[in-house]
Each structure stands twice: as C-alpha cells, then as structure tokens.
Amino acid sequence: MSRPIGFDTFFVIMDAARTLRDARRRAGLTQRALATRTGIPQPAIARIERGTVVPRVDTLDRLLAGCGEELGIERRPGLGIDRTSIRALLRLTPAQRIHVATREGRNLERLERSASA
C-alpha cells in the first residue's frame, strides 16, 4: 500500500540529510573518507547532506553502513489517528472542557449501572 506524498514524507526527506551528516560525524569521518569507504563520490555526499539531493534508500543505507550504522524503520506515533475529536476539544475553553468531562463521567456512571443491573 503506497502512501501519498505529504508532510510526513517531506519530514523523512529532510531527515535523510541530517541522519547522514550526524552519522558521519559520530563516526569521526570526513566526507572524503566516507566517499573512499563507500565508493560514492564526495560531491554526491555533500549534496545529500545539504538536502539538495534525496538519496535512494539503498544509497543512504550504504552511506550509513560506511559510518558503522544501519538504516532502520520505525513506526511514527500517531499515524492513522483521526484527530477530529481532539481538535474539537482543544478549541474549547478549560471551563467548557470540564463541563464536557463531567457530562461524560455521568454517562459512564449510567452505563456502568445499566451493565451491572
């Protein structure tokens, strides 16, 4: 299943540059040394680190391996959550939120009583 290009994708693209730069620095390597280790030209590494070029996944993985690190996949918290109700509650004043919480608490008490009857 493919995901449409949107904010999340843009965030990941911007992270590729930072991820590579930080990994290279942690490894104590210059761009030239990383180029020698990986066979990827130094100017290409510079363009990736500046964010002017988005590397293919296999290229980024190869560069990270040259730094002694590996590319991993992590699920981002909150993806796929419908935030409509959350946004509606956040538009309320604190007093209105208390009123809603009190009303919902009463509804839960009624539900609990009817379930135990």
mmCIF file with all atom_site columns, C-alpha atoms in Angstrom:
data_model
loop_
_atom_site.group_PDB
_atom_site.id
_atom_site.type_symbol
_atom_site.label_atom_id
_atom_site.label_alt_id
_atom_site.label_comp_id
_atom_site.label_asym_id
_atom_site.label_entity_id
_atom_site.label_seq_id
_atom_site.pdbx_PDB_ins_code
_atom_site.Cartn_x
_atom_site.Cartn_y
_atom_site.Cartn_z
_atom_site.occupancy
_atom_site.B_iso_or_equiv
_atom_site.pdbx_formal_charge
_atom_site.auth_seq_id
_atom_site.auth_comp_id
_atom_site.auth_asym_id
_atom_site.auth_atom_id
_atom_site.pdbx_PDB_model_num
ATOM 1   C CA . MET A 1 1   ? 0.000   0.000  0.000  1.00 0.00 ? 1   MET A CA 1
ATOM 2   C CA . SER A 1 2   ? 1.565   3.305  -1.027 1.00 0.00 ? 2   SER A CA 1
ATOM 3   C CA . ARG A 1 3   ? 1.176   6.493  0.953  1.00 0.00 ? 3   ARG A CA 1
ATOM 4   C CA . PRO A 1 4   ? 0.595   9.849  -0.715 1.00 0.00 ? 4   PRO A CA 1
ATOM 5   C CA . ILE A 1 5   ? 3.399   12.365 -0.577 1.00 0.00 ? 5   ILE A CA 1
ATOM 6   C CA . GLY A 1 6   ? 2.597   14.820 2.161  1.00 0.00 ? 6   GLY A CA 1
ATOM 7   C CA . PHE A 1 7   ? 4.062   16.389 5.262  1.00 0.00 ? 7   PHE A CA 1
ATOM 8   C CA . ASP A 1 8   ? 5.256   13.069 6.716  1.00 0.00 ? 8   ASP A CA 1
ATOM 9   C CA . THR A 1 9   ? 7.164   12.266 3.531  1.00 0.00 ? 9   THR A CA 1
ATOM 10  C CA . PHE A 1 10  ? 8.740   15.731 3.482  1.00 0.00 ? 10  PHE A CA 1
ATOM 11  C CA . PHE A 1 11  ? 9.835   15.255 7.103  1.00 0.00 ? 11  PHE A CA 1
ATOM 12  C CA . VAL A 1 12  ? 11.540  11.970 6.222  1.00 0.00 ? 12  VAL A CA 1
ATOM 13  C CA . ILE A 1 13  ? 13.301  13.536 3.225  1.00 0.00 ? 13  ILE A CA 1
ATOM 14  C CA . MET A 1 14  ? 14.659  16.359 5.341  1.00 0.00 ? 14  MET A CA 1
ATOM 15  C CA . ASP A 1 15  ? 15.818  13.836 7.914  1.00 0.00 ? 15  ASP A CA 1
ATOM 16  C CA . ALA A 1 16  ? 17.963  11.939 5.375  1.00 0.00 ? 16  ALA A CA 1
ATOM 17  C CA . ALA A 1 17  ? 20.393  14.850 5.200  1.00 0.00 ? 17  ALA A CA 1
ATOM 18  C CA . ARG A 1 18  ? 20.606  15.246 8.967  1.00 0.00 ? 18  ARG A CA 1
ATOM 19  C CA . THR A 1 19  ? 20.769  11.492 9.547  1.00 0.00 ? 19  THR A CA 1
ATOM 20  C CA . LEU A 1 20  ? 23.742  11.064 7.228  1.00 0.00 ? 20  LEU A CA 1
ATOM 21  C CA . ARG A 1 21  ? 25.587  14.137 8.489  1.00 0.00 ? 21  ARG A CA 1
ATOM 22  C CA . ASP A 1 22  ? 25.131  13.128 12.137 1.00 0.00 ? 22  ASP A CA 1
ATOM 23  C CA . ALA A 1 23  ? 26.171  9.501  11.475 1.00 0.00 ? 23  ALA A CA 1
ATOM 24  C CA . ARG A 1 24  ? 29.275  10.635 9.615  1.00 0.00 ? 24  ARG A CA 1
ATOM 25  C CA . ARG A 1 25  ? 30.257  12.990 12.425 1.00 0.00 ? 25  ARG A CA 1
ATOM 26  C CA . ARG A 1 26  ? 29.657  10.333 15.090 1.00 0.00 ? 26  ARG A CA 1
ATOM 27  C CA . ALA A 1 27  ? 31.973  8.045  13.132 1.00 0.00 ? 27  ALA A CA 1
ATOM 28  C CA . GLY A 1 28  ? 34.579  10.814 13.034 1.00 0.00 ? 28  GLY A CA 1
ATOM 29  C CA . LEU A 1 29  ? 34.733  10.747 9.244  1.00 0.00 ? 29  LEU A CA 1
ATOM 30  C CA . THR A 1 30  ? 35.154  13.499 6.705  1.00 0.00 ? 30  THR A CA 1
ATOM 31  C CA . GLN A 1 31  ? 33.025  13.426 3.584  1.00 0.00 ? 31  GLN A CA 1
ATOM 32  C CA . ARG A 1 32  ? 36.144  12.420 1.649  1.00 0.00 ? 32  ARG A CA 1
ATOM 33  C CA . ALA A 1 33  ? 36.859  9.495  4.000  1.00 0.00 ? 33  ALA A CA 1
ATOM 34  C CA . LEU A 1 34  ? 33.253  8.320  3.731  1.00 0.00 ? 34  LEU A CA 1
ATOM 35  C CA . ALA A 1 35  ? 33.489  8.561  -0.059 1.00 0.00 ? 35  ALA A CA 1
ATOM 36  C CA . THR A 1 36  ? 36.602  6.363  -0.004 1.00 0.00 ? 36  THR A CA 1
ATOM 37  C CA . ARG A 1 37  ? 34.865  3.775  2.215  1.00 0.00 ? 37  ARG A CA 1
ATOM 38  C CA . THR A 1 38  ? 31.675  3.608  0.170  1.00 0.00 ? 38  THR A CA 1
ATOM 39  C CA . GLY A 1 39  ? 32.739  4.398  -3.383 1.00 0.00 ? 39  GLY A CA 1
ATOM 40  C CA . ILE A 1 40  ? 30.193  7.218  -3.521 1.00 0.00 ? 40  ILE A CA 1
ATOM 41  C CA . PRO A 1 41  ? 31.759  10.477 -4.751 1.00 0.00 ? 41  PRO A CA 1
ATOM 42  C CA . GLN A 1 42  ? 32.340  13.168 -2.101 1.00 0.00 ? 42  GLN A CA 1
ATOM 43  C CA . PRO A 1 43  ? 30.374  15.825 -4.047 1.00 0.00 ? 43  PRO A CA 1
ATOM 44  C CA . ALA A 1 44  ? 27.343  13.490 -4.032 1.00 0.00 ? 44  ALA A CA 1
ATOM 45  C CA . ILE A 1 45  ? 27.687  13.067 -0.256 1.00 0.00 ? 45  ILE A CA 1
ATOM 46  C CA . ALA A 1 46  ? 27.867  16.853 0.141  1.00 0.00 ? 46  ALA A CA 1
ATOM 47  C CA . ARG A 1 47  ? 24.671  17.319 -1.922 1.00 0.00 ? 47  ARG A CA 1
ATOM 48  C CA . ILE A 1 48  ? 22.861  14.712 0.182  1.00 0.00 ? 48  ILE A CA 1
ATOM 49  C CA . GLU A 1 49  ? 23.978  16.329 3.445  1.00 0.00 ? 49  GLU A CA 1
ATOM 50  C CA . ARG A 1 50  ? 22.866  19.773 2.222  1.00 0.00 ? 50  ARG A CA 1
ATOM 51  C CA . GLY A 1 51  ? 19.460  18.324 1.361  1.00 0.00 ? 51  GLY A CA 1
ATOM 52  C CA . THR A 1 52  ? 19.669  19.352 -2.300 1.00 0.00 ? 52  THR A CA 1
ATOM 53  C CA . VAL A 1 53  ? 19.556  15.689 -3.371 1.00 0.00 ? 53  VAL A CA 1
ATOM 54  C CA . VAL A 1 54  ? 17.381  12.990 -1.855 1.00 0.00 ? 54  VAL A CA 1
ATOM 55  C CA . PRO A 1 55  ? 19.252  9.695  -1.865 1.00 0.00 ? 55  PRO A CA 1
ATOM 56  C CA . ARG A 1 56  ? 17.711  6.390  -2.806 1.00 0.00 ? 56  ARG A CA 1
ATOM 57  C CA . VAL A 1 57  ? 17.169  4.122  0.185  1.00 0.00 ? 57  VAL A CA 1
ATOM 58  C CA . ASP A 1 58  ? 19.955  1.756  -0.892 1.00 0.00 ? 58  ASP A CA 1
ATOM 59  C CA . THR A 1 59  ? 22.370  4.682  -1.254 1.00 0.00 ? 59  THR A CA 1
ATOM 60  C CA . LEU A 1 60  ? 21.541  6.041  2.185  1.00 0.00 ? 60  LEU A CA 1
ATOM 61  C CA . ASP A 1 61  ? 21.870  2.540  3.638  1.00 0.00 ? 61  ASP A CA 1
ATOM 62  C CA . ARG A 1 62  ? 25.302  2.145  2.006  1.00 0.00 ? 62  ARG A CA 1
ATOM 63  C CA . LEU A 1 63  ? 26.481  5.507  3.340  1.00 0.00 ? 63  LEU A CA 1
ATOM 64  C CA . LEU A 1 64  ? 25.245  4.742  6.849  1.00 0.00 ? 64  LEU A CA 1
ATOM 65  C CA . ALA A 1 65  ? 26.953  1.337  6.716  1.00 0.00 ? 65  ALA A CA 1
ATOM 66  C CA . GLY A 1 66  ? 30.160  3.195  5.849  1.00 0.00 ? 66  GLY A CA 1
ATOM 67  C CA . CYS A 1 67  ? 29.677  5.078  9.121  1.00 0.00 ? 67  CYS A CA 1
ATOM 68  C CA . GLY A 1 68  ? 29.137  1.838  11.039 1.00 0.00 ? 68  GLY A CA 1
ATOM 69  C CA . GLU A 1 69  ? 25.385  2.366  11.313 1.00 0.00 ? 69  GLU A CA 1
ATOM 70  C CA . GLU A 1 70  ? 22.350  0.902  9.619  1.00 0.00 ? 70  GLU A CA 1
ATOM 71  C CA . LEU A 1 71  ? 19.086  2.192  8.296  1.00 0.00 ? 71  LEU A CA 1
ATOM 72  C CA . GLY A 1 72  ? 16.040  1.172  10.320 1.00 0.00 ? 72  GLY A CA 1
ATOM 73  C CA . ILE A 1 73  ? 12.318  1.575  10.007 1.00 0.00 ? 73  ILE A CA 1
ATOM 74  C CA . GLU A 1 74  ? 10.228  2.821  12.896 1.00 0.00 ? 74  GLU A CA 1
ATOM 75  C CA . ARG A 1 75  ? 6.539   3.461  13.020 1.00 0.00 ? 75  ARG A CA 1
ATOM 76  C CA . ARG A 1 76  ? 5.836   7.079  13.818 1.00 0.00 ? 76  ARG A CA 1
ATOM 77  C CA . PRO A 1 77  ? 3.442   7.514  16.752 1.00 0.00 ? 77  PRO A CA 1
ATOM 78  C CA . GLY A 1 78  ? 0.078   8.926  15.811 1.00 0.00 ? 78  GLY A CA 1
ATOM 79  C CA . LEU A 1 79  ? -0.026  7.942  12.153 1.00 0.00 ? 79  LEU A CA 1
ATOM 80  C CA . GLY A 1 80  ? -3.502  6.882  11.113 1.00 0.00 ? 80  GLY A CA 1
ATOM 81  C CA . ILE A 1 81  ? -5.249  8.543  14.066 1.00 0.00 ? 81  ILE A CA 1
ATOM 82  C CA . ASP A 1 82  ? -8.329  10.641 13.353 1.00 0.00 ? 82  ASP A CA 1
ATOM 83  C CA . ARG A 1 83  ? -7.639  13.870 15.223 1.00 0.00 ? 83  ARG A CA 1
ATOM 84  C CA . THR A 1 84  ? -11.041 15.473 14.540 1.00 0.00 ? 84  THR A CA 1
ATOM 85  C CA . SER A 1 85  ? -12.352 14.960 18.097 1.00 0.00 ? 85  SER A CA 1
ATOM 86  C CA . ILE A 1 86  ? -9.054  16.027 19.645 1.00 0.00 ? 86  ILE A CA 1
ATOM 87  C CA . ARG A 1 87  ? -9.018  19.267 17.650 1.00 0.00 ? 87  ARG A CA 1
ATOM 88  C CA . ALA A 1 88  ? -12.638 19.974 18.605 1.00 0.00 ? 88  ALA A CA 1
ATOM 89  C CA . LEU A 1 89  ? -11.833 19.546 22.316 1.00 0.00 ? 89  LEU A CA 1
ATOM 90  C CA . LEU A 1 90  ? -8.759  21.754 22.031 1.00 0.00 ? 90  LEU A CA 1
ATOM 91  C CA . ARG A 1 91  ? -10.916 24.575 20.649 1.00 0.00 ? 91  ARG A CA 1
ATOM 92  C CA . LEU A 1 92  ? -12.928 24.584 23.897 1.00 0.00 ? 92  LEU A CA 1
ATOM 93  C CA . THR A 1 93  ? -12.048 26.751 26.856 1.00 0.00 ? 93  THR A CA 1
ATOM 94  C CA . PRO A 1 94  ? -10.851 24.975 30.023 1.00 0.00 ? 94  PRO A CA 1
ATOM 95  C CA . ALA A 1 95  ? -14.270 25.565 31.631 1.00 0.00 ? 95  ALA A CA 1
ATOM 96  C CA . GLN A 1 96  ? -16.015 24.027 28.630 1.00 0.00 ? 96  GLN A CA 1
ATOM 97  C CA . ARG A 1 97  ? -13.682 21.014 28.764 1.00 0.00 ? 97  ARG A CA 1
ATOM 98  C CA . ILE A 1 98  ? -14.526 20.494 32.436 1.00 0.00 ? 98  ILE A CA 1
ATOM 99  C CA . HIS A 1 99  ? -18.228 20.633 31.583 1.00 0.00 ? 99  HIS A CA 1
ATOM 100 C CA . VAL A 1 100 ? -17.767 18.014 28.815 1.00 0.00 ? 100 VAL A CA 1
ATOM 101 C CA . ALA A 1 101 ? -15.688 15.787 31.118 1.00 0.00 ? 101 ALA A CA 1
ATOM 102 C CA . THR A 1 102 ? -18.330 15.987 33.861 1.00 0.00 ? 102 THR A CA 1
ATOM 103 C CA . ARG A 1 103 ? -21.100 15.117 31.425 1.00 0.00 ? 103 ARG A CA 1
ATOM 104 C CA . GLU A 1 104 ? -19.108 12.198 30.009 1.00 0.00 ? 104 GLU A CA 1
ATOM 105 C CA . GLY A 1 105 ? -18.363 10.996 33.557 1.00 0.00 ? 105 GLY A CA 1
ATOM 106 C CA . ARG A 1 106 ? -22.089 10.915 34.327 1.00 0.00 ? 106 ARG A CA 1
ATOM 107 C CA . ASN A 1 107 ? -22.705 8.991  31.109 1.00 0.00 ? 107 ASN A CA 1
ATOM 108 C CA . LEU A 1 108 ? -20.082 6.421  32.133 1.00 0.00 ? 108 LEU A CA 1
ATOM 109 C CA . GLU A 1 109 ? -21.691 6.045  35.560 1.00 0.00 ? 109 GLU A CA 1
ATOM 110 C CA . ARG A 1 110 ? -25.096 5.403  33.929 1.00 0.00 ? 110 ARG A CA 1
ATOM 111 C CA . LEU A 1 111 ? -23.529 2.880  31.566 1.00 0.00 ? 111 LEU A CA 1
ATOM 112 C CA . GLU A 1 112 ? -21.832 1.108  34.453 1.00 0.00 ? 112 GLU A CA 1
ATOM 113 C CA . ARG A 1 113 ? -25.096 0.929  36.439 1.00 0.00 ? 113 ARG A CA 1
ATOM 114 C CA . SER A 1 114 ? -27.026 -0.462 33.471 1.00 0.00 ? 114 SER A CA 1
ATOM 115 C CA . ALA A 1 115 ? -24.321 -3.051 32.784 1.00 0.00 ? 115 ALA A CA 1
ATOM 116 C CA . SER A 1 116 ? -24.345 -4.309 36.398 1.00 0.00 ? 116 SER A CA 1
ATOM 117 C CA . ALA A 1 117 ? -28.170 -4.460 36.590 1.00 0.00 ? 117 ALA A CA 1
#
